[in-house]
Amino acid sequence: MKISVIGCGYLGAVHAACMADLGHEVVGVDVDAAKVALLSAGTPPFFEPGLPELLRSAIASGRLSFTTDISAVREATVHFIAVGTPQLGESNAADLRYVDAAVEGLLPHLRDGDLVVGKSTVPVGTAARLAELVRSAGSGATLAWNPEFLREGFAVKDTLAPDRLVYGLAPGDSVGERLLDSVYASALALGTPKVVADFATAELVKVAANAFLATKISFINAMAEVAEATGADVTQLADAIGYDARIGRKFLNAGLGFGGGCLPKDIRGFMARAEELGVDQALSFLREVDSINLRRRGRMVDLVTEVVGGDVAGKRIAVLGLAFKPDSDDVRDSPAIDVAVRLAALGADVVATDPEALETSRRRFPDLNYVASVDDAVRGADAVALLTEWKTYRALDPTLVGSAVATRAIVDGRNCLDPVQWRAAGWLYRALGRP
Ligand code: UDX
C-alpha cells in the first residue's frame, strides 16, 4: 500500500516509520523543513525508544521518505492526518487549524478511490464535517477516522502491535474498511480486535479513553489527599484495591499526576465540546479530575517548603526529572517542570536535571538552572525533589547521594523510592500520600 502521513510529530513520525516497517511505501509530509531534514537523515527530532533504529532501517529499505512538498502525496492511496490539536490559548477547546489545513492541503491531490484517514484527536463532529469537505471537492476520495492510542515511550510497540483498532466510517463505506484492513493486515493477522463504528463513536472512543485514564489517576490522587489527612499509605491502598480485577492496578500510581501532550488538553477539549453540545453536566466531573491533578503540584511545592524549614527562598533544591513521564523528552504540561518553575519563582536556587529533557526544558524555560548529571544537581542541596520516576532515579543509592547533599531531605513526587531504605540511610523522606 502507498501511504502518506501528514504531520511528522510524535504521532506522525512514529506512524510513518512503523507503516514502512510493515512493508508499505510511505511518504511523510511536514511544513517544518528542519524536522523533515532531521527525519530524512534518520534522526527523530524527539526522544522515543526504538524509533531511531526503525527510521534508519525504513529509510535504507527505500520505503520511507520525508518532504515538505505536499504534492508528494499524489503517489499514495491512503493519507493519514497526524497533525497536532493543541489546546486553544484562550479556552479549553482544541485548536483545529492544523487538521483543517492538512485536509485542505490534500484536496487538490486526491484521486478517485483515495482514503483520507484522521488520526489526530478531535472534538466529536469534526470527522463528519471533514468528510463533507472531501466529498464536495469531487475527487471521489472518502474519509475515515482511525484514532490512535499510542503512549510516548512505547510508541513503536503500540503502533506495531496495538491493543485495538477503531475505524470510524461513513455508512456503508466498505471500500474504506478494506483499505484500512490492508494497511493493518499484520496487526489483524495477530488477532487484534477491530471495532467498526460511525464517525462520532470513533472520535468519542479516543477522548473517552483518555478521560477514563485521567479519572483513574485523579481518583488515586484524591485518595492520596485523604491518606495525607489520616496517616494512611496510598501506595498500599492502590495495591490492595488493584488486586480486584474489576479495578486493576494499572494507572493507580499516586504522585504528581498527569501531564503531557494528551491527557490534560484532551479532557479540557472534551469538556468544551460537551458544553457546545449542551451536555456539560455529563462531564462536570472532569473539572474535578483536572483540579485534583493540579492540586498535587501545589502539595509538592508545600512539602519541599516544609522539609527545608518553611521557606524555600535561597535554599538549594535539586530537581530530579523534568519530563512529564520517564522515557520521554516531552515537557508539554509537565507536572515536574511546573513544580521546578514554581519553586524558582518562590526564590529557591533550583538545580534541575533530566536524562533526556534538558533541551526541551531549556527551550520552554530558559531561565532555570540546568545541569547534566544527578551528581551536579544534588551537590550541596538543601533538599532533593524527585519529580519524574526515571529508572536511574529509582535506583539511586541513598548513601552515595547522601554524601553529596548539604541536608539529607528528599520529597518523592512519584512514590518510586523505598522509604525504609532512605530513612535507614539517615534521610528525611516525604512523599505524596504516604506517611
Ligand atoms: C496517553 C494515553 O495513555 C495514550 O493512550 C494516548 O494515545 C495519549 O495519551 P501518554 O501521554 O504518552 O499517553 O502518557 P501516559 O503513559 O498515559 O501517562 C500520562 C501521564 O499520567 C504521565 O504524566 C504519567 O506520569 C501520569 N500517570 C500515569 C500517573 O500519574 N499515574 C499513573 O498511574 C499513570
Short mmCIF file of C-alpha atoms and ligand atoms in Angstrom, two decimals:
data_model
loop_
_atom_site.label_atom_id
_atom_site.label_comp_id
_atom_site.label_asym_id
_atom_site.label_seq_id
_atom_site.Cartn_x
_atom_site.Cartn_y
_atom_site.Cartn_z
CA MET A 1 0.00 0.00 0.00
CA LYS A 2 1.21 3.51 -0.78
CA ILE A 3 0.66 5.76 2.19
CA SER A 4 1.17 9.42 3.02
CA VAL A 5 1.34 10.78 6.56
CA ILE A 6 0.63 14.49 7.01
CA GLY A 7 2.30 15.85 10.15
CA CYS A 8 5.53 14.26 11.41
CA GLY A 9 5.48 14.98 15.14
CA TYR A 10 5.31 12.37 17.93
CA LEU A 11 2.36 10.68 16.28
CA GLY A 12 3.10 11.06 12.56
CA ALA A 13 6.82 10.26 12.59
CA VAL A 14 6.22 7.05 14.54
CA HIS A 15 3.25 6.10 12.37
CA ALA A 16 5.20 6.72 9.14
CA ALA A 17 8.21 4.68 10.29
CA CYS A 18 6.04 1.81 11.57
CA MET A 19 3.93 1.65 8.39
CA ALA A 20 7.15 1.47 6.32
CA ASP A 21 8.46 -1.23 8.66
CA LEU A 22 5.30 -3.24 7.92
CA GLY A 23 6.18 -3.13 4.21
CA HIS A 24 4.16 -0.15 3.00
CA GLU A 25 5.64 2.63 0.86
CA VAL A 26 5.37 5.78 2.92
CA VAL A 27 5.97 9.49 2.44
CA GLY A 28 5.85 11.76 5.50
CA VAL A 29 4.96 15.41 4.90
CA ASP A 30 5.58 18.25 7.33
CA VAL A 31 5.68 22.04 6.94
CA ASP A 32 8.78 22.23 9.20
CA ALA A 33 11.83 21.93 6.90
CA ALA A 34 14.23 21.41 9.83
CA LYS A 35 12.15 18.48 11.11
CA VAL A 36 11.99 16.96 7.61
CA ALA A 37 15.78 17.27 7.25
CA LEU A 38 16.35 15.50 10.60
CA LEU A 39 13.88 12.72 9.84
CA SER A 40 15.33 12.23 6.34
CA ALA A 41 18.72 11.74 7.98
CA GLY A 42 17.20 9.07 10.24
CA THR A 43 17.21 11.24 13.36
CA PRO A 44 13.92 11.73 15.22
CA PRO A 45 13.52 15.32 16.46
CA PHE A 46 12.39 13.90 19.83
CA PHE A 47 13.33 11.05 22.17
CA GLU A 48 11.42 7.82 21.59
CA PRO A 49 12.98 4.42 22.38
CA GLY A 50 13.37 2.22 19.29
CA LEU A 51 12.43 4.94 16.81
CA PRO A 52 15.94 5.87 15.53
CA GLU A 53 16.66 2.24 14.57
CA LEU A 54 13.27 1.84 12.89
CA LEU A 55 13.61 5.12 10.98
CA ARG A 56 17.07 4.26 9.69
CA SER A 57 16.17 0.78 8.54
CA ALA A 58 12.96 2.01 6.86
CA ILE A 59 14.81 4.80 5.04
CA ALA A 60 17.57 2.38 3.98
CA SER A 61 14.93 0.00 2.60
CA GLY A 62 13.77 2.78 0.27
CA ARG A 63 10.20 2.54 1.61
CA LEU A 64 10.25 5.71 3.72
CA SER A 65 10.91 9.34 2.76
CA PHE A 66 10.04 12.76 4.16
CA THR A 67 9.32 16.02 2.37
CA THR A 68 7.82 19.47 2.82
CA ASP A 69 6.16 19.17 -0.60
CA ILE A 70 2.51 18.19 -0.17
CA SER A 71 2.22 17.21 -3.85
CA ALA A 72 4.31 14.12 -3.00
CA VAL A 73 1.09 12.59 -1.60
CA ARG A 74 -0.14 12.05 -5.19
CA GLU A 75 1.55 8.67 -5.31
CA ALA A 76 -0.33 7.45 -2.23
CA THR A 77 -3.82 5.97 -1.84
CA VAL A 78 -4.22 6.24 1.93
CA HIS A 79 -3.46 9.61 3.55
CA PHE A 80 -3.13 9.78 7.33
CA ILE A 81 -3.73 13.09 9.11
CA ALA A 82 -1.43 13.12 12.15
CA VAL A 83 -1.09 16.82 12.96
CA GLY A 84 -1.48 18.29 16.45
CA THR A 85 -4.70 19.56 18.03
CA PRO A 86 -3.35 21.65 20.92
CA GLN A 87 -5.48 23.50 23.44
CA LEU A 88 -6.55 26.92 22.16
CA GLY A 89 -4.76 29.66 24.07
CA GLU A 90 -7.93 31.46 25.15
CA SER A 91 -10.20 28.50 26.04
CA ASN A 92 -10.35 24.77 26.85
CA ALA A 93 -11.29 23.87 23.28
CA ALA A 94 -8.98 22.12 20.80
CA ASP A 95 -7.35 24.16 18.06
CA LEU A 96 -8.31 22.52 14.77
CA ARG A 97 -6.42 24.83 12.44
CA TYR A 98 -3.70 22.27 11.64
CA VAL A 99 -6.18 19.47 10.91
CA ASP A 100 -8.21 21.78 8.67
CA ALA A 101 -5.08 22.98 6.86
CA ALA A 102 -3.87 19.39 6.34
CA VAL A 103 -7.16 18.29 4.75
CA GLU A 104 -7.37 21.44 2.62
CA GLY A 105 -3.75 20.91 1.51
CA LEU A 106 -4.59 17.35 0.46
CA LEU A 107 -7.73 18.18 -1.56
CA PRO A 108 -6.07 19.21 -4.87
CA HIS A 109 -4.02 15.98 -4.88
CA LEU A 110 -6.72 13.42 -4.10
CA ARG A 111 -7.91 10.91 -6.70
CA ASP A 112 -10.90 8.63 -7.00
CA GLY A 113 -10.54 5.73 -4.56
CA ASP A 114 -8.19 7.56 -2.19
CA LEU A 115 -8.90 7.44 1.55
CA VAL A 116 -8.14 10.29 3.94
CA VAL A 117 -7.71 8.86 7.46
CA GLY A 118 -7.86 11.11 10.50
CA LYS A 119 -5.65 10.02 13.41
CA SER A 120 -5.48 13.28 15.35
CA THR A 121 -7.63 13.61 18.49
CA VAL A 122 -10.55 15.86 17.54
CA PRO A 123 -13.83 17.09 19.01
CA VAL A 124 -16.74 14.85 18.09
CA GLY A 125 -18.36 16.14 14.88
CA THR A 126 -15.08 17.01 13.14
CA ALA A 127 -14.90 13.86 11.00
CA ALA A 128 -18.41 14.39 9.58
CA ARG A 129 -17.54 17.97 8.67
CA LEU A 130 -14.23 16.99 7.04
CA ALA A 131 -15.85 14.04 5.20
CA GLU A 132 -18.26 16.52 3.63
CA LEU A 133 -15.34 18.81 2.70
CA VAL A 134 -13.58 15.88 0.96
CA ARG A 135 -16.79 14.73 -0.74
CA SER A 136 -17.73 18.17 -2.04
CA ALA A 137 -14.28 18.64 -3.61
CA GLY A 138 -15.45 16.00 -6.11
CA SER A 139 -12.30 13.84 -6.44
CA GLY A 140 -14.13 10.67 -5.44
CA ALA A 141 -11.93 10.29 -2.35
CA THR A 142 -13.56 9.46 1.01
CA LEU A 143 -12.66 9.94 4.69
CA ALA A 144 -12.36 7.66 7.72
CA TRP A 145 -11.46 8.31 11.37
CA ASN A 146 -8.97 5.94 12.97
CA PRO A 147 -7.95 7.19 16.42
CA GLU A 148 -4.50 6.45 17.77
CA PHE A 149 -3.84 5.25 21.31
CA LEU A 150 -0.04 5.18 21.41
CA ARG A 151 1.80 6.12 24.58
CA GLU A 152 5.03 8.07 24.42
CA GLY A 153 7.91 5.83 25.41
CA PHE A 154 6.08 2.80 23.96
CA ALA A 155 5.03 4.44 20.70
CA VAL A 156 6.71 1.95 18.36
CA LYS A 157 5.33 -1.11 20.13
CA ASP A 158 1.87 0.43 20.48
CA THR A 159 1.78 1.22 16.74
CA LEU A 160 3.12 -2.11 15.50
CA ALA A 161 1.03 -4.16 17.93
CA PRO A 162 -1.95 -2.02 19.04
CA ASP A 163 -4.37 -3.43 21.59
CA ARG A 164 -7.32 -2.50 19.36
CA LEU A 165 -8.12 -0.87 16.03
CA VAL A 166 -11.02 1.53 15.73
CA TYR A 167 -12.38 2.52 12.32
CA GLY A 168 -14.87 5.36 12.09
CA LEU A 169 -16.52 5.01 8.68
CA ALA A 170 -19.30 6.68 6.72
CA PRO A 171 -22.37 4.42 6.49
CA GLY A 172 -21.68 1.52 4.11
CA ASP A 173 -18.10 2.56 3.30
CA SER A 174 -16.81 -0.95 2.65
CA VAL A 175 -14.04 0.40 0.40
CA GLY A 176 -12.65 2.43 3.30
CA GLU A 177 -12.82 -0.60 5.58
CA ARG A 178 -10.97 -2.79 3.06
CA LEU A 179 -8.24 -0.18 2.59
CA LEU A 180 -7.71 0.09 6.35
CA ASP A 181 -7.68 -3.71 6.63
CA SER A 182 -4.85 -3.78 4.05
CA VAL A 183 -2.91 -1.13 5.98
CA TYR A 184 -3.29 -3.04 9.25
CA ALA A 185 -3.12 -6.57 7.79
CA SER A 186 -0.28 -7.69 10.07
CA ALA A 187 -1.96 -6.47 13.28
CA LEU A 188 -5.27 -8.04 12.21
CA ALA A 189 -3.49 -11.34 11.48
CA LEU A 190 -2.30 -11.32 15.10
CA GLY A 191 -5.92 -11.20 16.23
CA THR A 192 -6.04 -7.51 17.19
CA PRO A 193 -9.67 -6.62 17.98
CA LYS A 194 -11.27 -4.28 15.44
CA VAL A 195 -14.23 -2.03 16.16
CA VAL A 196 -16.02 -0.59 13.12
CA ALA A 197 -18.16 2.35 14.12
CA ASP A 198 -19.64 5.59 12.90
CA PHE A 199 -17.60 8.81 12.92
CA ALA A 200 -18.97 10.13 16.22
CA THR A 201 -18.31 6.89 18.09
CA ALA A 202 -14.76 6.62 16.76
CA GLU A 203 -13.98 10.20 17.77
CA LEU A 204 -15.52 9.67 21.20
CA VAL A 205 -13.61 6.42 21.82
CA LYS A 206 -10.36 8.36 21.92
CA VAL A 207 -11.43 11.13 24.27
CA ALA A 208 -13.41 8.72 26.44
CA ALA A 209 -10.32 6.51 26.85
CA ASN A 210 -8.17 9.47 27.84
CA ALA A 211 -10.88 10.82 30.16
CA PHE A 212 -11.09 7.43 31.88
CA LEU A 213 -7.32 7.20 32.34
CA ALA A 214 -7.13 10.75 33.69
CA THR A 215 -10.01 9.98 36.07
CA LYS A 216 -8.27 6.84 37.33
CA ILE A 217 -5.11 8.81 38.11
CA SER A 218 -7.02 11.62 39.80
CA PHE A 219 -9.06 9.10 41.78
CA ILE A 220 -5.92 7.66 43.37
CA ASN A 221 -4.53 11.16 43.88
CA ALA A 222 -7.76 12.12 45.65
CA MET A 223 -7.19 9.08 47.88
CA ALA A 224 -3.66 10.41 48.45
CA GLU A 225 -5.14 13.64 49.80
CA VAL A 226 -7.30 11.64 52.21
CA ALA A 227 -4.31 9.46 53.12
CA GLU A 228 -2.32 12.59 53.97
CA ALA A 229 -5.07 13.71 56.36
CA THR A 230 -5.25 10.32 58.08
CA GLY A 231 -1.71 8.94 58.12
CA ALA A 232 -2.62 6.17 55.65
CA ASP A 233 -0.36 5.00 52.82
CA VAL A 234 -1.84 5.48 49.34
CA THR A 235 0.62 3.09 47.68
CA GLN A 236 -0.57 0.19 49.85
CA LEU A 237 -4.14 1.26 49.28
CA ALA A 238 -3.55 1.19 45.49
CA ASP A 239 -2.01 -2.29 45.72
CA ALA A 240 -4.89 -3.56 47.80
CA ILE A 241 -7.70 -2.20 45.61
CA GLY A 242 -5.72 -3.09 42.47
CA TYR A 243 -5.92 -6.80 43.29
CA ASP A 244 -9.61 -6.55 42.49
CA ALA A 245 -9.61 -7.48 38.79
CA ARG A 246 -12.54 -5.12 38.23
CA ILE A 247 -10.34 -2.22 39.34
CA GLY A 248 -6.83 -3.31 38.27
CA ARG A 249 -3.52 -1.87 39.49
CA LYS A 250 -2.54 -0.05 36.26
CA PHE A 251 -2.80 3.76 36.27
CA LEU A 252 -3.17 3.81 40.06
CA ASN A 253 0.24 5.31 40.76
CA ALA A 254 -0.35 8.27 43.04
CA GLY A 255 2.03 11.18 42.85
CA LEU A 256 2.46 14.40 40.91
CA GLY A 257 -0.29 13.44 38.49
CA PHE A 258 -0.71 13.50 34.75
CA GLY A 259 0.73 15.84 32.15
CA GLY A 260 1.96 15.61 28.59
CA GLY A 261 0.57 16.49 25.21
CA CYS A 262 -2.63 14.44 25.51
CA LEU A 263 -4.45 13.81 28.78
CA PRO A 264 -4.67 17.42 30.08
CA LYS A 265 -5.70 19.05 26.82
CA ASP A 266 -7.95 16.16 25.80
CA ILE A 267 -10.08 16.25 28.96
CA ARG A 268 -10.35 20.04 28.62
CA GLY A 269 -11.26 19.80 24.93
CA PHE A 270 -13.84 17.13 25.78
CA MET A 271 -15.45 19.41 28.39
CA ALA A 272 -15.51 22.31 25.92
CA ARG A 273 -17.20 20.16 23.27
CA ALA A 274 -19.73 18.79 25.77
CA GLU A 275 -20.66 22.35 26.64
CA GLU A 276 -21.25 23.18 22.96
CA LEU A 277 -23.44 20.08 22.72
CA GLY A 278 -25.45 21.09 25.81
CA VAL A 279 -24.29 18.09 27.86
CA ASP A 280 -21.68 19.84 30.01
CA GLN A 281 -23.24 18.36 33.17
CA ALA A 282 -22.33 14.86 31.95
CA LEU A 283 -18.65 15.78 32.09
CA SER A 284 -18.59 18.18 35.03
CA PHE A 285 -16.62 15.53 36.98
CA LEU A 286 -13.70 16.13 34.60
CA ARG A 287 -13.36 19.63 36.03
CA GLU A 288 -12.72 17.95 39.38
CA VAL A 289 -10.32 15.46 37.75
CA ASP A 290 -8.35 18.43 36.38
CA SER A 291 -8.38 20.27 39.74
CA ILE A 292 -7.24 17.24 41.76
CA ASN A 293 -4.43 16.79 39.27
CA LEU A 294 -3.27 20.41 39.51
CA ARG A 295 -3.55 20.44 43.34
CA ARG A 296 -0.85 17.74 43.57
CA ARG A 297 1.69 20.17 42.15
CA GLY A 298 0.88 22.71 44.86
CA ARG A 299 1.15 20.00 47.51
CA MET A 300 4.59 19.04 46.17
CA VAL A 301 5.79 22.65 46.47
CA ASP A 302 4.39 22.75 50.04
CA LEU A 303 6.21 19.54 51.02
CA VAL A 304 9.54 20.83 49.68
CA THR A 305 8.95 24.06 51.58
CA GLU A 306 8.20 22.06 54.73
CA VAL A 307 11.35 19.92 54.58
CA VAL A 308 13.61 22.97 54.25
CA GLY A 309 12.04 24.57 57.32
CA GLY A 310 9.20 26.70 55.96
CA ASP A 311 10.73 28.92 53.29
CA VAL A 312 12.47 27.84 50.08
CA ALA A 313 13.92 31.28 49.33
CA GLY A 314 17.69 30.94 48.98
CA LYS A 315 17.58 27.18 49.52
CA ARG A 316 19.33 24.95 47.03
CA ILE A 317 16.81 22.43 45.66
CA ALA A 318 17.96 19.57 43.46
CA VAL A 319 15.22 18.74 40.95
CA LEU A 320 15.46 15.22 39.51
CA GLY A 321 13.26 14.87 36.46
CA LEU A 322 11.63 17.37 34.12
CA ALA A 323 9.87 15.21 31.51
CA PHE A 324 6.14 14.59 32.03
CA LYS A 325 6.97 10.90 32.42
CA PRO A 326 10.03 8.65 32.10
CA ASP A 327 11.34 7.53 28.68
CA SER A 328 10.25 10.78 27.10
CA ASP A 329 11.82 14.19 26.48
CA ASP A 330 8.36 15.77 26.35
CA VAL A 331 7.79 18.63 28.77
CA ARG A 332 4.40 19.75 27.44
CA ASP A 333 2.23 20.38 30.51
CA SER A 334 4.82 18.53 32.59
CA PRO A 335 3.98 18.47 36.32
CA ALA A 336 7.71 18.21 37.04
CA ILE A 337 8.71 21.34 35.20
CA ASP A 338 5.72 23.18 36.67
CA VAL A 339 6.94 22.37 40.19
CA ALA A 340 10.53 23.36 39.32
CA VAL A 341 9.37 26.70 37.91
CA ARG A 342 7.12 27.36 40.94
CA LEU A 343 10.00 26.65 43.35
CA ALA A 344 12.25 29.01 41.40
CA ALA A 345 9.53 31.67 41.47
CA LEU A 346 9.48 31.36 45.29
CA GLY A 347 13.16 32.23 45.35
CA ALA A 348 14.64 28.72 45.58
CA ASP A 349 18.01 28.09 43.97
CA VAL A 350 16.73 25.28 41.73
CA VAL A 351 19.30 22.99 40.09
CA ALA A 352 17.46 20.73 37.66
CA THR A 353 18.44 17.66 35.71
CA ASP A 354 16.81 15.05 33.49
CA PRO A 355 18.28 12.21 31.39
CA GLU A 356 16.57 13.35 28.16
CA ALA A 357 14.51 16.50 28.66
CA LEU A 358 17.16 19.18 29.26
CA GLU A 359 16.97 20.66 25.77
CA THR A 360 13.18 20.63 25.57
CA SER A 361 13.02 22.20 29.05
CA ARG A 362 15.58 24.87 28.21
CA ARG A 363 13.64 25.86 25.12
CA ARG A 364 10.50 26.45 27.19
CA PHE A 365 12.03 27.80 30.40
CA PRO A 366 15.48 29.20 29.57
CA ASP A 367 15.90 30.80 33.00
CA LEU A 368 16.02 27.62 35.09
CA ASN A 369 19.44 26.33 36.08
CA TYR A 370 20.01 23.02 34.25
CA VAL A 371 22.84 20.55 34.86
CA ALA A 372 23.68 17.35 33.02
CA SER A 373 24.02 14.87 35.90
CA VAL A 374 22.46 13.85 39.19
CA ASP A 375 25.87 14.44 40.83
CA ASP A 376 25.88 18.07 39.73
CA ALA A 377 22.24 18.54 40.74
CA VAL A 378 22.49 17.14 44.28
CA ARG A 379 25.85 18.65 45.27
CA GLY A 380 25.28 20.89 48.29
CA ALA A 381 21.48 20.58 48.05
CA ASP A 382 19.28 21.55 50.98
CA ALA A 383 16.61 19.19 49.64
CA VAL A 384 16.06 16.83 46.72
CA ALA A 385 12.76 16.82 44.80
CA LEU A 386 12.23 13.69 42.70
CA LEU A 387 9.68 14.67 40.05
CA THR A 388 9.90 12.08 37.23
CA GLU A 389 10.42 8.40 38.00
CA TRP A 390 13.26 7.63 35.58
CA LYS A 391 14.70 4.15 36.16
CA THR A 392 18.10 5.62 37.07
CA TYR A 393 16.48 7.77 39.77
CA ARG A 394 14.54 4.85 41.22
CA ALA A 395 17.85 3.02 41.57
CA LEU A 396 19.71 5.87 43.35
CA ASP A 397 21.82 4.85 46.32
CA PRO A 398 20.72 6.90 49.34
CA THR A 399 24.15 6.65 50.97
CA LEU A 400 26.00 7.89 47.90
CA VAL A 401 23.56 10.73 47.25
CA GLY A 402 23.63 11.47 50.98
CA SER A 403 27.36 12.11 50.89
CA ALA A 404 26.89 14.86 48.27
CA VAL A 405 23.96 16.87 49.66
CA ALA A 406 24.11 19.51 52.39
CA THR A 407 21.00 18.11 54.10
CA ARG A 408 19.52 14.63 53.73
CA ALA A 409 15.96 15.63 52.86
CA ILE A 410 14.05 14.22 49.92
CA VAL A 411 10.50 14.61 48.62
CA ASP A 412 9.49 11.70 46.40
CA GLY A 413 6.92 13.15 44.00
CA ARG A 414 6.33 9.83 42.28
CA ASN A 415 6.29 7.34 45.19
CA CYS A 416 9.06 5.47 43.45
CA LEU A 417 11.65 5.12 46.25
CA ASP A 418 11.74 2.76 49.20
CA PRO A 419 11.10 4.92 52.30
CA VAL A 420 12.58 2.29 54.63
CA GLN A 421 15.89 2.25 52.75
CA TRP A 422 16.12 6.06 52.52
CA ARG A 423 15.20 6.64 56.16
CA ALA A 424 17.70 3.96 57.22
CA ALA A 425 20.39 5.98 55.42
CA GLY A 426 19.53 8.99 57.54
CA TRP A 427 17.21 10.81 55.17
CA LEU A 428 14.13 12.84 56.00
CA TYR A 429 11.83 11.17 53.45
CA ARG A 430 8.48 12.69 52.48
CA ALA A 431 6.12 11.68 49.70
CA LEU A 432 2.68 12.41 48.30
CA GLY A 433 0.03 10.35 50.07
CA ARG A 434 2.40 8.45 52.30
CA PRO A 435 3.25 8.93 55.96
C1 UDX B 1 -1.72 9.00 26.87
C2 UDX B 1 -2.57 7.73 26.69
O1 UDX B 1 -2.09 6.71 27.58
C3 UDX B 1 -2.49 7.25 25.25
O2 UDX B 1 -3.33 6.12 25.07
C4 UDX B 1 -2.93 8.38 24.34
O3 UDX B 1 -2.81 7.98 22.98
C5 UDX B 1 -2.09 9.62 24.59
O4 UDX B 1 -2.15 9.99 25.97
P1 UDX B 1 0.90 9.50 27.16
O5 UDX B 1 0.55 10.95 27.18
O6 UDX B 1 2.06 9.05 26.33
O7 UDX B 1 -0.36 8.63 26.63
O8 UDX B 1 1.20 9.07 28.65
P2 UDX B 1 0.65 8.06 29.74
O9 UDX B 1 1.55 6.91 29.86
O10 UDX B 1 -0.80 7.79 29.54
O11 UDX B 1 0.83 8.95 31.05
C6 UDX B 1 0.17 10.21 31.17
C7 UDX B 1 0.53 10.90 32.44
O12 UDX B 1 -0.08 10.24 33.54
C8 UDX B 1 2.02 10.98 32.77
O13 UDX B 1 2.30 12.30 33.23
C9 UDX B 1 2.20 9.96 33.87
O14 UDX B 1 3.27 10.30 34.72
C10 UDX B 1 0.87 10.05 34.58
N1 UDX B 1 0.49 8.83 35.31
C11 UDX B 1 0.30 7.65 34.64
C12 UDX B 1 0.33 8.87 36.68
O15 UDX B 1 0.50 9.92 37.32
N2 UDX B 1 -0.02 7.73 37.35
C13 UDX B 1 -0.22 6.54 36.71
O16 UDX B 1 -0.56 5.56 37.38
C14 UDX B 1 -0.05 6.51 35.31
#
